[in-house]
Amino acid sequence: MFRMLTLAAVALGFAPVVFAGPNPPAAVTRVVFGSCADQNKPCPIWEKVAAAKPDLLVLLGDNIYADIDNGKLKPSDPAKMASCYAELAAVPAFKRIRESTYIMATWDDHDYGNNDAGEEWVHKDDAQKQFLDFFGVAADSPRRKQKGVYWAETFGPVGQRVQVIMLDGRYFRSPIRKADKPLPGTTIRPYLLNTEADATMLGADQWKWLEEQLRQPADVRLIGSGIQVVSEEHPFEKWATMPNERARLYRLIRDTKANGVVILSGDRHLGDISVAAREVGYPLYDITSSGFNQGSKAYRDPEANKYRVGGMPWGNNYGVVQIDWTSKDPLISLQLRDEDGEIAAQARVPLSKLQPGGGKPPADKKEEAVKLPEGVISPFDALKKAKGDAVTVQFEVAGGNTVSGGKRILLNSLKDFKSDDNFTVVVNEKAMTGPYEKATYDTFKGKTIRARGKLSEFQKKLQLQIDDPANLEIVEPKVEEKKDK
Ligand SMILES: [Fe+2]
């Protein structure tokens, strides 16, 4: 069945553009993805995309540049946006792609209509309507009723199901602020972290929807995000600007035990392949392809990114996810390709590595592999509780210190105590009696502890203060065993 529709451009006085979209693919082995295509500039990569004949094209935003006027940034308006979509629709190679290839799309700022904008953008509802019109979304689709363009679909038979989850990181995103001063030697004012308790990237409805999606059965899950999720050192927009929201995303993937997740991202005018090794219980790849025609034209040094395993710091690019389902352990190839269609950077990972608990538990997350007795919770679960809640929490002490001249001992669940996922048990002087009379951090280092009490807060972070030695025990190795040694 072909879907036909006339773009909003008609109503706004532009030539009628009729879009006939193809059916969803019955199976997916090749996905092409990318972002950042200025409709006013040549884009030879569209020819490469058409020639690649992907089962699916994933567009990660900045699919048009509606907020550029005479080369300068200027907030868009409905007429300008319609004309930009009409220009893209008229690009011959893109026209062929749209007629032959099923497209899953989200937007980023330039097709949302305003540079780096979020929930405050005044034309967001019109932008959503034009986006849905352009991508041929049926008039009776639930997407026409929801706020935001997030959407997910699953393709392929059982055992080869590819779920594509497209996030909307614009419609609900709380405002973010730039620093007053530029970075030394540059004109770039970096974004400041937003750690406000109510700061949101996705908004409540989309978070709920995402959890439902991650609980759906699938073999590979491609999560499309306009902006980068894993890379965090650069000063531009990124999930890391809202560290609590990023930690929430990682936690959600971990807690839903969603298998096979790979992040696809755009926005950055560079290609990047990053891996967060520990955050979700298996390697979380974030492959960034940007842009179709907005990649840096000249050489530039790779920017700092401690998670990078490959990349293209300059040059136009597009991404390919190739899945070899014929192998017993399907091999996923994540590729960045240049304007010639050549692979410029690649990471290959067997699907068996992208399984919760499938690999060796990372050193920082050992407690996840431990079966806890009833009523005893992990630090991750403790962090989801509220101040004043009574908990019994158990973890292996991964870090900490003896502080305040020996009057307090900090016991951390993660080596990185600054991590949002770290939970701290504070042993106060009052508790340093009985078995802990001469205790220091070394008494607990590397041991599994169980601590009981009511959660308190320190610098907006939940923790547990221990004043009574009866509320703290070393469960592993047993104290008796320790004495034998
Ligand atoms: Fe962008």
GROMACS .gro file of C-alpha atoms in nm, residues 60-256:
model
  197
   60LEU     CA    1   1.902   1.174   1.277
   61GLY     CA    2   1.810   1.536   1.232
   62ASP     CA    3   1.924   1.860   1.078
   63ASN     CA    4   1.762   1.697   0.777
   64ILE     CA    5   1.704   2.050   0.653
   65TYR     CA    6   1.851   2.381   0.768
   66ALA     CA    7   1.544   2.592   0.826
   67ASP     CA    8   1.716   2.840   1.054
   68ILE     CA    9   1.985   2.966   0.818
   69ASP     CA   10   1.922   3.289   0.632
   70ASN     CA   11   2.189   3.427   0.399
   71GLY     CA   12   2.445   3.208   0.572
   72LYS     CA   13   2.351   3.334   0.918
   73LEU     CA   14   2.150   3.169   1.193
   74LYS     CA   15   1.798   3.306   1.218
   75PRO     CA   16   1.502   3.137   1.388
   76SER     CA   17   1.277   2.979   1.127
   77ASP     CA   18   0.909   3.041   1.062
   78PRO     CA   19   0.645   2.812   0.908
   79ALA     CA   20   0.682   2.947   0.554
   80LYS     CA   21   1.061   2.923   0.559
   81MET     CA   22   1.043   2.568   0.691
   82ALA     CA   23   0.798   2.463   0.420
   83SER     CA   24   1.022   2.605   0.149
   84CYS     CA   25   1.323   2.417   0.290
   85TYR     CA   26   1.135   2.086   0.290
   86ALA     CA   27   1.019   2.156  -0.066
   87GLU     CA   28   1.383   2.214  -0.168
   88LEU     CA   29   1.494   1.884  -0.015
   89ALA     CA   30   1.202   1.702  -0.176
   90ALA     CA   31   1.319   1.832  -0.514
   91VAL     CA   32   1.677   1.699  -0.483
   92PRO     CA   33   1.677   1.422  -0.749
   93ALA     CA   34   1.877   1.160  -0.554
   94PHE     CA   35   1.682   1.226  -0.236
   95LYS     CA   36   1.359   1.195  -0.432
   96ARG     CA   37   1.465   0.850  -0.553
   97ILE     CA   38   1.563   0.748  -0.199
   98ARG     CA   39   1.231   0.864  -0.056
   99GLU     CA   40   1.039   0.671  -0.319
  100SER     CA   41   1.236   0.349  -0.272
  101THR     CA   42   1.354   0.336   0.090
  102TYR     CA   43   1.164   0.323   0.416
  103ILE     CA   44   1.274   0.616   0.632
  104MET     CA   45   1.278   0.649   1.010
  105ALA     CA   46   1.353   1.007   1.109
  106THR     CA   47   1.385   1.238   1.400
  107TRP     CA   48   1.484   1.599   1.409
  108ASP     CA   49   1.759   1.807   1.559
  109ASP     CA   50   1.772   2.182   1.608
  110HIS     CA   51   1.794   2.305   1.247
  111ASP     CA   52   1.487   2.116   1.130
  112TYR     CA   53   1.316   2.183   1.462
  113GLY     CA   54   1.356   2.541   1.347
  114ASN     CA   55   1.591   2.716   1.587
  115ASN     CA   56   1.957   2.661   1.667
  116ASP     CA   57   2.010   2.453   1.985
  117ALA     CA   58   1.646   2.509   2.087
  118GLY     CA   59   1.438   2.300   2.327
  119GLU     CA   60   1.092   2.306   2.477
  120GLU     CA   61   1.073   2.686   2.460
  121TRP     CA   62   1.064   2.702   2.077
  122VAL     CA   63   0.749   2.885   1.969
  123HIS     CA   64   0.695   2.714   1.632
  124LYS     CA   65   0.748   2.360   1.757
  125ASP     CA   66   0.394   2.238   1.685
  126ASP     CA   67   0.402   2.370   1.334
  127ALA     CA   68   0.749   2.219   1.289
  128GLN     CA   69   0.610   1.884   1.405
  129LYS     CA   70   0.322   1.899   1.157
  130GLN     CA   71   0.555   1.981   0.869
  131PHE     CA   72   0.797   1.707   0.974
  132LEU     CA   73   0.520   1.447   0.982
  133ASP     CA   74   0.383   1.569   0.650
  134PHE     CA   75   0.724   1.551   0.487
  135PHE     CA   76   0.790   1.198   0.606
  136GLY     CA   77   0.449   1.078   0.491
  137VAL     CA   78   0.301   0.999   0.831
  138ALA     CA   79  -0.061   0.894   0.786
  139ALA     CA   80  -0.333   1.133   0.896
  140ASP     CA   81  -0.468   0.878   1.145
  141SER     CA   82  -0.128   0.786   1.294
  142PRO     CA   83  -0.096   0.826   1.674
  143ARG     CA   84   0.205   1.040   1.591
  144ARG     CA   85  -0.038   1.308   1.473
  145LYS     CA   86  -0.186   1.324   1.823
  146GLN     CA   87   0.126   1.308   2.040
  147LYS     CA   88   0.355   1.595   2.128
  148GLY     CA   89   0.702   1.536   1.987
  149VAL     CA   90   0.824   1.324   1.696
  150TYR     CA   91   0.953   1.022   1.889
  151TRP     CA   92   0.861   0.692   1.732
  152ALA     CA   93   0.966   0.326   1.719
  153GLU     CA   94   0.911   0.033   1.487
  154THR     CA   95   1.041  -0.321   1.475
  155PHE     CA   96   1.127  -0.493   1.149
  156GLY     CA   97   1.219  -0.849   1.056
  157PRO     CA   98   1.137  -1.205   1.169
  158VAL     CA   99   1.195  -1.344   1.521
  159GLY     CA  100   1.568  -1.394   1.569
  160GLN     CA  101   1.643  -1.106   1.331
  161ARG     CA  102   1.424  -0.833   1.471
  162VAL     CA  103   1.564  -0.483   1.439
  163GLN     CA  104   1.391  -0.229   1.656
  164VAL     CA  105   1.449   0.134   1.564
  165ILE     CA  106   1.372   0.379   1.842
  166MET     CA  107   1.383   0.743   1.736
  167LEU     CA  108   1.409   0.988   2.025
  168ASP     CA  109   1.296   1.348   2.027
  169GLY     CA  110   1.558   1.545   2.218
  170ARG     CA  111   1.406   1.884   2.132
  171TYR     CA  112   1.035   1.912   2.200
  172PHE     CA  113   1.056   1.863   2.577
  173ARG     CA  114   1.418   1.950   2.649
  174SER     CA  115   1.465   2.193   2.936
  175PRO     CA  116   1.663   2.509   2.861
  176ILE     CA  117   2.040   2.482   2.875
  177ARG     CA  118   2.278   2.769   2.926
  178LYS     CA  119   2.616   2.862   2.784
  179ALA     CA  120   2.906   2.988   2.993
  180ASP     CA  121   2.954   3.366   2.987
  181LYS     CA  122   3.312   3.341   2.869
  182PRO     CA  123   3.452   3.153   2.570
  183LEU     CA  124   3.705   2.876   2.609
  184PRO     CA  125   4.061   3.014   2.609
  185GLY     CA  126   4.182   3.094   2.258
  186THR     CA  127   3.842   3.029   2.101
  187THR     CA  128   3.506   3.194   2.046
  188ILE     CA  129   3.324   2.886   2.176
  189ARG     CA  130   3.116   2.934   2.488
  190PRO     CA  131   3.067   2.586   2.627
  191TYR     CA  132   2.731   2.463   2.751
  192LEU     CA  133   2.708   2.446   3.127
  193LEU     CA  134   2.588   2.131   3.297
  194ASN     CA  135   2.222   2.136   3.393
  195THR     CA  136   2.182   1.923   3.706
  196GLU     CA  137   1.851   2.073   3.819
  197ALA     CA  138   1.624   1.803   3.961
  198ASP     CA  139   1.348   1.875   3.709
  199ALA     CA  140   1.574   1.923   3.405
  200THR     CA  141   1.462   1.686   3.134
  201MET     CA  142   1.587   1.575   2.796
  202LEU     CA  143   1.288   1.364   2.691
  203GLY     CA  144   0.999   1.470   2.912
  204ALA     CA  145   0.786   1.239   3.127
  205ASP     CA  146   0.568   1.091   2.851
  206GLN     CA  147   0.861   1.010   2.626
  207TRP     CA  148   1.056   0.852   2.912
  208LYS     CA  149   0.757   0.628   2.990
  209TRP     CA  150   0.719   0.541   2.624
  210LEU     CA  151   1.092   0.463   2.596
  211GLU     CA  152   1.076   0.220   2.885
  212GLU     CA  153   0.784   0.043   2.715
  213GLN     CA  154   0.984   0.024   2.393
  214LEU     CA  155   1.292  -0.118   2.563
  215ARG     CA  156   1.077  -0.394   2.712
  216GLN     CA  157   0.952  -0.500   2.368
  217PRO     CA  158   1.119  -0.810   2.223
  218ALA     CA  159   1.393  -0.738   1.970
  219ASP     CA  160   1.734  -0.874   1.869
  220VAL     CA  161   1.905  -0.548   1.774
  221ARG     CA  162   1.788  -0.207   1.892
  222LEU     CA  163   1.904   0.108   1.719
  223ILE     CA  164   1.831   0.415   1.927
  224GLY     CA  165   1.842   0.732   1.718
  225SER     CA  166   1.938   1.050   1.903
  226GLY     CA  167   1.989   1.388   1.737
  227ILE     CA  168   2.277   1.467   1.971
  228GLN     CA  169   2.559   1.248   2.101
  229VAL     CA  170   2.497   1.030   2.405
  230VAL     CA  171   2.839   0.893   2.501
  231SER     CA  172   3.100   1.155   2.399
  232GLU     CA  173   3.121   1.411   2.677
  233GLU     CA  174   3.436   1.622   2.661
  234HIS     CA  175   3.339   1.861   2.381
  235PRO     CA  176   3.167   2.193   2.467
  236PHE     CA  177   2.863   2.158   2.239
  237GLU     CA  178   2.521   2.003   2.289
  238LYS     CA  179   2.527   1.645   2.420
  239TRP     CA  180   2.334   1.424   2.659
  240ALA     CA  181   2.620   1.476   2.904
  241THR     CA  182   2.506   1.838   2.946
  242MET     CA  183   2.225   1.688   3.153
  243PRO     CA  184   2.423   1.425   3.342
  244ASN     CA  185   2.125   1.306   3.544
  245GLU     CA  186   1.923   1.247   3.231
  246ARG     CA  187   2.207   1.059   3.067
  247ALA     CA  188   2.252   0.846   3.379
  248ARG     CA  189   1.877   0.781   3.365
  249LEU     CA  190   1.908   0.659   3.007
  250TYR     CA  191   2.192   0.426   3.099
  251ARG     CA  192   1.999   0.302   3.401
  252LEU     CA  193   1.688   0.243   3.195
  253ILE     CA  194   1.876   0.031   2.941
  254ARG     CA  195   2.034  -0.162   3.226
  255ASP     CA  196   1.720  -0.205   3.435
  256THR     CA  197   1.497  -0.311   3.146
   0.00000   0.00000   0.00000
